[in-house]
mmCIF file with all atom_site columns, C-alpha atoms and ligand atoms in Angstrom:
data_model
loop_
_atom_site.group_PDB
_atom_site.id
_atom_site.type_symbol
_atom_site.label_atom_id
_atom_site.label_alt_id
_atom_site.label_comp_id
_atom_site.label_asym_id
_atom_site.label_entity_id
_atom_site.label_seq_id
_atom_site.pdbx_PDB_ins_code
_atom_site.Cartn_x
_atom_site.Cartn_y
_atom_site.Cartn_z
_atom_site.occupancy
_atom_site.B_iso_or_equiv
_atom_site.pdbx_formal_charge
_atom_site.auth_seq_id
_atom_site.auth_comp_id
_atom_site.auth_asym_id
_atom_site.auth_atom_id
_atom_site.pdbx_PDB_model_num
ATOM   1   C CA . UNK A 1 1   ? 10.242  -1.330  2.831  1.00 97.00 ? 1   UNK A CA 1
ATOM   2   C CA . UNK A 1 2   ? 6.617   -2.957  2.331  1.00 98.00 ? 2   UNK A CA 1
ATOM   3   C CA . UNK A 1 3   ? 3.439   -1.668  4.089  1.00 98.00 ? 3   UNK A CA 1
ATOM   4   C CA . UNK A 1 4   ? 0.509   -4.118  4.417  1.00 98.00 ? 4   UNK A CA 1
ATOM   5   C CA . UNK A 1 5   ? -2.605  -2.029  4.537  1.00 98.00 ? 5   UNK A CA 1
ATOM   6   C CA . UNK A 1 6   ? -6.130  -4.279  5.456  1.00 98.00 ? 6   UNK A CA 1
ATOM   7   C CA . UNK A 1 7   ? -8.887  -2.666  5.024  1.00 98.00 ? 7   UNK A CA 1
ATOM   8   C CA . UNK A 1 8   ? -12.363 -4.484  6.318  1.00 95.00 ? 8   UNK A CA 1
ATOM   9   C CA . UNK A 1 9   ? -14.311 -3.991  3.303  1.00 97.00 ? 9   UNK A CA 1
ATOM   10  C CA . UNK A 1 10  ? -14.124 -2.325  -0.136 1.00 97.00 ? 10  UNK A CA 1
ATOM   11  C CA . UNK A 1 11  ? -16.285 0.395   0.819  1.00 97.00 ? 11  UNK A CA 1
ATOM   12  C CA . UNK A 1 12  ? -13.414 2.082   3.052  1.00 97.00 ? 12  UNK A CA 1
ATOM   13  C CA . UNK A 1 13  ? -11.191 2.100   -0.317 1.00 97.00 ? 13  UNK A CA 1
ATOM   14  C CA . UNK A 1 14  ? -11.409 5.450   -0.549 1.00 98.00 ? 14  UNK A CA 1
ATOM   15  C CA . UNK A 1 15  ? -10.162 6.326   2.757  1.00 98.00 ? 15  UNK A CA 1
ATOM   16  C CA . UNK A 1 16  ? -6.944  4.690   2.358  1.00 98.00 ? 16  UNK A CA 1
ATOM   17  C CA . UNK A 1 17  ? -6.123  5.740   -1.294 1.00 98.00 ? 17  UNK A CA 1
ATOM   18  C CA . UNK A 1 18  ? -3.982  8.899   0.460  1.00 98.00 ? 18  UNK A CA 1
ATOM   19  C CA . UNK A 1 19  ? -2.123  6.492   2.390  1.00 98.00 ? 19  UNK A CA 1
ATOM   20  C CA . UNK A 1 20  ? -1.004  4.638   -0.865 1.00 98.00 ? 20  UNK A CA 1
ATOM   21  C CA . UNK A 1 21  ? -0.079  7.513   -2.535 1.00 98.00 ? 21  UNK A CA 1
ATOM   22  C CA . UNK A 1 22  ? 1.512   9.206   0.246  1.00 98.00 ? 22  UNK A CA 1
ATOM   23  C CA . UNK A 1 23  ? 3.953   5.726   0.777  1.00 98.00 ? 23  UNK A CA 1
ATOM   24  C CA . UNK A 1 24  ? 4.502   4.895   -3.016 1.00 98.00 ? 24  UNK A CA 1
ATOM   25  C CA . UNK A 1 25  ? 5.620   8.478   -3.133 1.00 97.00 ? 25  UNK A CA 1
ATOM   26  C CA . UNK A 1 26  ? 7.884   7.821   -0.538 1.00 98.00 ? 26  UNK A CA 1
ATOM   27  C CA . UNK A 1 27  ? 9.024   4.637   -2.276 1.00 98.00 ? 27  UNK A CA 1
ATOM   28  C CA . UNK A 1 28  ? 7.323   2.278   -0.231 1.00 98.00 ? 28  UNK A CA 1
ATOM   29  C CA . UNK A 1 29  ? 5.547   -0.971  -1.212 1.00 98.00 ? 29  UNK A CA 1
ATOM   30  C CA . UNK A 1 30  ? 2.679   -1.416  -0.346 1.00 98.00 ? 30  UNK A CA 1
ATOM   31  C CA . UNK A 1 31  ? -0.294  -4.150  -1.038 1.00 98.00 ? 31  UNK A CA 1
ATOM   32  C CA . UNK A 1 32  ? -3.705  -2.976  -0.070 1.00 98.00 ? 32  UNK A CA 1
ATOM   33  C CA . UNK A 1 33  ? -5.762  -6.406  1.034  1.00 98.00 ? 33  UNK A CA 1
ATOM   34  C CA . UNK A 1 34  ? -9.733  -6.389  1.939  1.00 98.00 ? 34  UNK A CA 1
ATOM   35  C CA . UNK A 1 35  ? -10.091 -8.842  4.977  1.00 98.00 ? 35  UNK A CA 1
ATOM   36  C CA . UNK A 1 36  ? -12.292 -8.571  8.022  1.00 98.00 ? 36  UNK A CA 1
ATOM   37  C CA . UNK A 1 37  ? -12.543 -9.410  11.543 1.00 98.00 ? 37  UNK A CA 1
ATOM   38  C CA . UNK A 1 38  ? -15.724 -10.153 11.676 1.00 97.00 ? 38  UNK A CA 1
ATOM   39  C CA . UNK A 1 39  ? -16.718 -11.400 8.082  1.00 97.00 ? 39  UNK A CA 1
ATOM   40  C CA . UNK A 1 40  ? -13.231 -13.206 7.652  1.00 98.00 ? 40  UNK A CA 1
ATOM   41  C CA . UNK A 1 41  ? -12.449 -13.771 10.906 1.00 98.00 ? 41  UNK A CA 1
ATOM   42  C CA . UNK A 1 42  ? -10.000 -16.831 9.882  1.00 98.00 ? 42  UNK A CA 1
ATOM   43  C CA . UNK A 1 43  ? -8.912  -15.607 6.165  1.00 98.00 ? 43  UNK A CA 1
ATOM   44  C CA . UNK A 1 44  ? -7.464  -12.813 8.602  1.00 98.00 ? 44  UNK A CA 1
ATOM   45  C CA . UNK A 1 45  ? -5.554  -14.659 10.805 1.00 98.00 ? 45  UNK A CA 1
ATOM   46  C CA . UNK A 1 46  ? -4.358  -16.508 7.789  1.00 98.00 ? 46  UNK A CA 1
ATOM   47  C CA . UNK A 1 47  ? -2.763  -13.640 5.692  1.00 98.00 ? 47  UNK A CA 1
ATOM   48  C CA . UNK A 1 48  ? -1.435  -11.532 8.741  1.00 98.00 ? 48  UNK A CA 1
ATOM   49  C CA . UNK A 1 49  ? 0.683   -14.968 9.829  1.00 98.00 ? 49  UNK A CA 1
ATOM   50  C CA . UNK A 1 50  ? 2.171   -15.872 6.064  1.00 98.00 ? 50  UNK A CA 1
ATOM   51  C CA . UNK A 1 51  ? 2.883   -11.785 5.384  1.00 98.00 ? 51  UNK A CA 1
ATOM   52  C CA . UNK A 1 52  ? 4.327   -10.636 8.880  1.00 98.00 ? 52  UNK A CA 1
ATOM   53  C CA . UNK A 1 53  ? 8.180   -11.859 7.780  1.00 98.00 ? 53  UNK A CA 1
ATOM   54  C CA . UNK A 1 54  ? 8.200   -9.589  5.209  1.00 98.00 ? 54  UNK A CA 1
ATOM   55  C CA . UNK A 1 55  ? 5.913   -6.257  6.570  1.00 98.00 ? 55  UNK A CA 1
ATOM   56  C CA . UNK A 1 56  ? 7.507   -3.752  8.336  1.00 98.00 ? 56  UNK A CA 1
ATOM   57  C CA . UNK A 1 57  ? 4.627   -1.761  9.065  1.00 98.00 ? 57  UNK A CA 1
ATOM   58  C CA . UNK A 1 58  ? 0.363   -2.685  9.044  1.00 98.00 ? 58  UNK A CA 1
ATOM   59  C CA . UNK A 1 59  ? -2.036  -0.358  8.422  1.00 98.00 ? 59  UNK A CA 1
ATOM   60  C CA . UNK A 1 60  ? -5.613  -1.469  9.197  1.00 98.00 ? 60  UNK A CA 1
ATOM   61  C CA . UNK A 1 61  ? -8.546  0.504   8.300  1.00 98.00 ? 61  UNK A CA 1
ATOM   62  C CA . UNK A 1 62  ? -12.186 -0.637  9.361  1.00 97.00 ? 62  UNK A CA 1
ATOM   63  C CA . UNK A 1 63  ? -15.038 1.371   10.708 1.00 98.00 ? 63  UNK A CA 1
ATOM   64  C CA . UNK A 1 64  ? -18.569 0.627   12.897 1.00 98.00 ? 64  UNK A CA 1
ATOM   65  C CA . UNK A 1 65  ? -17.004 -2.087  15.800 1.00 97.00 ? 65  UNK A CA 1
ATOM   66  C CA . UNK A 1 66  ? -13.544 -1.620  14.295 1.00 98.00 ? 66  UNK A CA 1
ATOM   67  C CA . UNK A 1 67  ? -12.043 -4.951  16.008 1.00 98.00 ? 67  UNK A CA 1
ATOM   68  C CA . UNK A 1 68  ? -9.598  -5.673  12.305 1.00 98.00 ? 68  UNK A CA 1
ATOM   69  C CA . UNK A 1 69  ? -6.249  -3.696  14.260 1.00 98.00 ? 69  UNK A CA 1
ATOM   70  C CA . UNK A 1 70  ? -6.963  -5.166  17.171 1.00 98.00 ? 70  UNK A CA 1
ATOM   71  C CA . UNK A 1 71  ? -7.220  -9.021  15.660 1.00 98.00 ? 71  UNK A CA 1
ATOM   72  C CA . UNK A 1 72  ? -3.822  -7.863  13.213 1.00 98.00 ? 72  UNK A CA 1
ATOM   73  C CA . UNK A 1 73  ? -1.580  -6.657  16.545 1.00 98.00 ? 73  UNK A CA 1
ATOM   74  C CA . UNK A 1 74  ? -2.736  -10.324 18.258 1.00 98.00 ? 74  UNK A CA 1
ATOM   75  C CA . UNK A 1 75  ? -1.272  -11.964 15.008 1.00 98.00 ? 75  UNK A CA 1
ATOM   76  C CA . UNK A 1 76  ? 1.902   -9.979  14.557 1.00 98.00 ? 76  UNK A CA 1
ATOM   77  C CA . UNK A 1 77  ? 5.019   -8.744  15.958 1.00 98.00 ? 77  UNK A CA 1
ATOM   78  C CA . UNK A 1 78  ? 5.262   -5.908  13.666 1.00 98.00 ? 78  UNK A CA 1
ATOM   79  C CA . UNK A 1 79  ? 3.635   -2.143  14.252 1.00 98.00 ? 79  UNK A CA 1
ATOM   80  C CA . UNK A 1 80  ? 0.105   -2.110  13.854 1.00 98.00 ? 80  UNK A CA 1
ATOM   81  C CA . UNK A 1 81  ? -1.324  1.112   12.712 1.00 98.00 ? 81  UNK A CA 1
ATOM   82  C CA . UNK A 1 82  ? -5.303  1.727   13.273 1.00 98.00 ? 82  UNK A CA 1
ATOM   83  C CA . UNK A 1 83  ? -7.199  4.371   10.930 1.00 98.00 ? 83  UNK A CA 1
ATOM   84  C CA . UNK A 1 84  ? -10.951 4.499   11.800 1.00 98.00 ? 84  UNK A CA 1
ATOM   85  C CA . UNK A 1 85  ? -12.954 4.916   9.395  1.00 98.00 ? 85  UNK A CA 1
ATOM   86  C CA . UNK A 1 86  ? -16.521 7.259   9.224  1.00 98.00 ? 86  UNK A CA 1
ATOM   87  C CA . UNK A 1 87  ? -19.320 4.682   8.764  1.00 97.00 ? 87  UNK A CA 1
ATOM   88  C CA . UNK A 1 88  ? -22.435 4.591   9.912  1.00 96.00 ? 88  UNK A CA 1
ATOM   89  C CA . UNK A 1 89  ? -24.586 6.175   12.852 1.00 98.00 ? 89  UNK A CA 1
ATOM   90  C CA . UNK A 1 90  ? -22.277 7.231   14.796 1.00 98.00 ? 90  UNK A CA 1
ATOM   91  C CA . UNK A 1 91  ? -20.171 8.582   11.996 1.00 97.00 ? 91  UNK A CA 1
ATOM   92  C CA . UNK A 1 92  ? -16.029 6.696   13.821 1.00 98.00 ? 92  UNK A CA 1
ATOM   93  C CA . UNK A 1 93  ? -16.470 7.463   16.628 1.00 98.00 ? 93  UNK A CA 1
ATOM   94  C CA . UNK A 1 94  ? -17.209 3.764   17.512 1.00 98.00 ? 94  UNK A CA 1
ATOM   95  C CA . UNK A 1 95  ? -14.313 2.710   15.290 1.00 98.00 ? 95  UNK A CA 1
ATOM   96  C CA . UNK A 1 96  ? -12.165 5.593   16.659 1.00 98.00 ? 96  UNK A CA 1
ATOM   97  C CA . UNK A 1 97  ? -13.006 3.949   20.528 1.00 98.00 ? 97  UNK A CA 1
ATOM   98  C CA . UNK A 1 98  ? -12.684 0.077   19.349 1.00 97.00 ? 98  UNK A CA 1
ATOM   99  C CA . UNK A 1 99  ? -9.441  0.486   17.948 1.00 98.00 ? 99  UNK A CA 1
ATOM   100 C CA . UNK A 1 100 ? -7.805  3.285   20.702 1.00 98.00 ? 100 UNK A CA 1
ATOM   101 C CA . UNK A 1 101 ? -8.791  1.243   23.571 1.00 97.00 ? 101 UNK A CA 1
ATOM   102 C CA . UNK A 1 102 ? -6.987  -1.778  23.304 1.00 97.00 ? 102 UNK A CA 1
ATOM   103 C CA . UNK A 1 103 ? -6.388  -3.792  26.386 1.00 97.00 ? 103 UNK A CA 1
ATOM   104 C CA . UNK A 1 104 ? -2.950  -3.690  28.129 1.00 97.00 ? 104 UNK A CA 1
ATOM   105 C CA . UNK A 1 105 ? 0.207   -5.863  26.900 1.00 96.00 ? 105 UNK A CA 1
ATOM   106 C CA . UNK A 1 106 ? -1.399  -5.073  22.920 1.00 97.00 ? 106 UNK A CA 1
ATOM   107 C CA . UNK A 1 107 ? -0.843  -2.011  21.226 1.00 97.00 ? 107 UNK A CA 1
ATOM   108 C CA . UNK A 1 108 ? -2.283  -0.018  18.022 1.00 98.00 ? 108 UNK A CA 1
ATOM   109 C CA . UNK A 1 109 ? -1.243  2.951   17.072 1.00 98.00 ? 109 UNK A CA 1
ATOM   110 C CA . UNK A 1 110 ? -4.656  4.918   16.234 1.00 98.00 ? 110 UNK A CA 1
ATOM   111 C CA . UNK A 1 111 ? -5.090  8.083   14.149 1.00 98.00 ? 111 UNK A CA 1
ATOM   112 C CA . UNK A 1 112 ? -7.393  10.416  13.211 1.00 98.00 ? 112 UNK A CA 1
ATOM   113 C CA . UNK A 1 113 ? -11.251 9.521   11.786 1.00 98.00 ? 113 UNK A CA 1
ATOM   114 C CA . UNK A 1 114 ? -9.644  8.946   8.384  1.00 98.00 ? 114 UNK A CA 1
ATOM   115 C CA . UNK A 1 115 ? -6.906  10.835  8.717  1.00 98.00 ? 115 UNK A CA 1
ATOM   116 C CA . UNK A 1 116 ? -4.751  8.057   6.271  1.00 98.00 ? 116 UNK A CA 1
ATOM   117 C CA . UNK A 1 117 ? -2.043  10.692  5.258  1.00 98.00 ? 117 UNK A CA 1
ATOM   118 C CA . UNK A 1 118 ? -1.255  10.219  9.015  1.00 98.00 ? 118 UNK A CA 1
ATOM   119 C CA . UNK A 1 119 ? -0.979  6.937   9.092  1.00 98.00 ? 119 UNK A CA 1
ATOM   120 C CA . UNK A 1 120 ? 1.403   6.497   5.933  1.00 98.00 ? 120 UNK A CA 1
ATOM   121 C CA . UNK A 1 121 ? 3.222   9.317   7.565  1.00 98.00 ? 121 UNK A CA 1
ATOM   122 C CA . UNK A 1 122 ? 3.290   7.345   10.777 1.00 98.00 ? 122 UNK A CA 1
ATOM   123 C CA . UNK A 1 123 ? 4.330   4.268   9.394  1.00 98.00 ? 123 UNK A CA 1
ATOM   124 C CA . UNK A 1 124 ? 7.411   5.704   7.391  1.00 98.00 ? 124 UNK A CA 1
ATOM   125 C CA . UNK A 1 125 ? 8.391   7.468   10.778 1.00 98.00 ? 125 UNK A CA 1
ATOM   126 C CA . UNK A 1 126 ? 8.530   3.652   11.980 1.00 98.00 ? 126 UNK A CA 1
ATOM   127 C CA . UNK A 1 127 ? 10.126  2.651   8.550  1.00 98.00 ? 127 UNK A CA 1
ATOM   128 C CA . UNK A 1 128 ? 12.631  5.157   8.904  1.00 98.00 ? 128 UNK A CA 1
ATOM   129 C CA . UNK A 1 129 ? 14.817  3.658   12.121 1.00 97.00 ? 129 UNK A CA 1
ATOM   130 C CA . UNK A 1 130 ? 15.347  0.891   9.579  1.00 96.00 ? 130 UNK A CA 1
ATOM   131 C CA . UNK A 1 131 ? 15.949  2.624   6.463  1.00 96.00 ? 131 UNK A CA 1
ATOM   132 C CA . UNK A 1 132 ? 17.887  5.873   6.776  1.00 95.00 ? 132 UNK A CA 1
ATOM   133 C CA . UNK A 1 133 ? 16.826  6.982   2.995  1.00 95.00 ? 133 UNK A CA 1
ATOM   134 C CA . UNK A 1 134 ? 13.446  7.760   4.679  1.00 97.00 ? 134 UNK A CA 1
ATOM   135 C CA . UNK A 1 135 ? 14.754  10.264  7.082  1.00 96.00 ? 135 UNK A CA 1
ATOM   136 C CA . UNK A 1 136 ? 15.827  12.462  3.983  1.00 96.00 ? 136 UNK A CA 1
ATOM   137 C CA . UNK A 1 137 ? 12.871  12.361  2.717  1.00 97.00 ? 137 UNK A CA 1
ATOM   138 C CA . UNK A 1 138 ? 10.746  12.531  5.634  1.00 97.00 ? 138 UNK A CA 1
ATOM   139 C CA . UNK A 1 139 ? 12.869  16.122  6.435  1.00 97.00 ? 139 UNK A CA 1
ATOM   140 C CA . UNK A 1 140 ? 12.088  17.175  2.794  1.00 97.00 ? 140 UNK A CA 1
ATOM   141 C CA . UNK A 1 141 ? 8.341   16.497  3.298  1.00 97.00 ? 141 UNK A CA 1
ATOM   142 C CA . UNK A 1 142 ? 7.999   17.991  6.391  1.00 96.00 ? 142 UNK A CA 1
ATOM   143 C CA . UNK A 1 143 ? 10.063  21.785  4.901  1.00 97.00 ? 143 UNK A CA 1
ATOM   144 C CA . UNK A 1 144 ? 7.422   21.527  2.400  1.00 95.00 ? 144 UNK A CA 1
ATOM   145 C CA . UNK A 1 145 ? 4.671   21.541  5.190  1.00 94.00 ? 145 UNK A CA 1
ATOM   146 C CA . UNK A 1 146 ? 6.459   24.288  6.444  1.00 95.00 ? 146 UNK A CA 1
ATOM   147 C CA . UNK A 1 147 ? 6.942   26.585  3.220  1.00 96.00 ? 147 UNK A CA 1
ATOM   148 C CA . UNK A 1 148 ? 2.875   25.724  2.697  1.00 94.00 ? 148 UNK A CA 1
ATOM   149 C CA . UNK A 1 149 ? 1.816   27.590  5.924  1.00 95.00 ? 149 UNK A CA 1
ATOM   150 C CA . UNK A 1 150 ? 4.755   30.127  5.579  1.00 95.00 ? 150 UNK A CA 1
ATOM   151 C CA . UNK A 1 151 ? 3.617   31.322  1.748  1.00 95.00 ? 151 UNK A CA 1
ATOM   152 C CA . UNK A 1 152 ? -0.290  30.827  2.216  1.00 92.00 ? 152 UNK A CA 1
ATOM   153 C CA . UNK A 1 153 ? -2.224  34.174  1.716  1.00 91.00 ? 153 UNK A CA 1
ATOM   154 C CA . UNK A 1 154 ? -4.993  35.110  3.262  1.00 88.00 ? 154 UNK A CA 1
ATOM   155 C CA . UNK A 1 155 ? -7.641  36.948  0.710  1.00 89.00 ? 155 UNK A CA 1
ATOM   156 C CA . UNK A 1 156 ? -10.243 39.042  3.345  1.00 87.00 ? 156 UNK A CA 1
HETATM 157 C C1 . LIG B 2 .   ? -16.554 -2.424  8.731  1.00 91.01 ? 201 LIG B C1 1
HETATM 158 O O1 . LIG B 2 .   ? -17.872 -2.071  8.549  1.00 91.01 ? 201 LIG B O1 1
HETATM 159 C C2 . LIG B 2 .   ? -15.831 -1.989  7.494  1.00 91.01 ? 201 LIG B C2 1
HETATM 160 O O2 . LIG B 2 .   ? -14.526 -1.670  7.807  1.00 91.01 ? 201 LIG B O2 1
HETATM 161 C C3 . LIG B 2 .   ? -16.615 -0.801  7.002  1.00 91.01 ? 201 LIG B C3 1
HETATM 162 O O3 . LIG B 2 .   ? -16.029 0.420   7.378  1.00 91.01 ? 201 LIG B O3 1
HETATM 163 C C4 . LIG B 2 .   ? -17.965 -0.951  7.695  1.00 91.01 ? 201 LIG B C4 1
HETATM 164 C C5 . LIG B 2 .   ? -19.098 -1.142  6.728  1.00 91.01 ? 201 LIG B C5 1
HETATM 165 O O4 . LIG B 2 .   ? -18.811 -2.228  5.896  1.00 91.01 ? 201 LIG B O4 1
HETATM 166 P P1 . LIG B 2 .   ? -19.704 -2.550  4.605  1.00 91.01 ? 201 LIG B P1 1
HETATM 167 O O5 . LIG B 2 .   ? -21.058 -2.886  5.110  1.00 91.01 ? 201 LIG B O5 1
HETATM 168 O O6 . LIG B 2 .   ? -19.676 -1.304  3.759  1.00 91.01 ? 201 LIG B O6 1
HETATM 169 O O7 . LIG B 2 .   ? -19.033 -3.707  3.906  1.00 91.01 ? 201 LIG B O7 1
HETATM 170 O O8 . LIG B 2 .   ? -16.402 -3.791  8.929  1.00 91.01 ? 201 LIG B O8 1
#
């Protein structure tokens, strides 16, 4: 079970460090990488090629003209995953558009505007076809969700 997670710089660290947690917890591997399509265009290309074999699931993060999921799913076989990340002016919704409109015959999977819990979640929904340990705890985390709303209290 390994997760590749790219993100397109350092500065959208943050955003993914729920997704880490969230799959480690879940006893996923995972190796976080900082590579861009734009800055890194053939470092890229070069790392999703020699780590596909062995990644069941990528999760890309990148914000502004998010193109990084797009450039991954081109490269690979495997699941691409695209979390957009809030940067600049127009706060995602730029990356949230790059990476949901993909052309036909290439797929990414896009969540929320750093919604990264999502995409771990996502990915070990993907995960979990291949490795039926994951649907046990999948069902565990999602009764927890459910006692959460069912014992919140509501102070007026
Ligand atoms: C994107 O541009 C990155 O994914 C990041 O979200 C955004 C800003 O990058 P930095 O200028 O902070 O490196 O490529």
């Amino acid at each position: 079970m390994f997760v590749s997670i790219i993100i397109g710089s350092t500065s959208d660290l943050d955003v993914v460090r729920p997704a880490v947690s969230l799959l480690k917890e879940f006893g996923v591997e995972v190796e976080v990488k900082v590579l861009s399509a734009h800055r890194t265009p053939k470092e890229l290309v070069d790392y999703v090629e020699s780590v596909s074999g062995k990644v069941d699931v990528f999760i890309t993060a990148a914000g502004l003209a998010a193109a990084l999921p797009g450039v991954v799913a081109a490269h690979t076989l495997k699941p691409v995953i695209g979390l957009p990340v809030r940067a600049g002016a127009l706060q995602g919704i730029d990356a949230l558009l790059s990476i949901v409109q993909m052309p036909p015959g290439m797929p990414v999977a896009t969540v929320g505007i750093g919604k990264a819990k999502n995409a771990a979640l996502l990915a070990i929904e993907i995960m979990a076809l291949k490795y039926p340990e994951l649907e046990e705890k999948l069902r565990k985390y999602r009764q927890s969700q459910r006692e959460k709303v069912l014992n919140a209290e509501v102070n007026l």
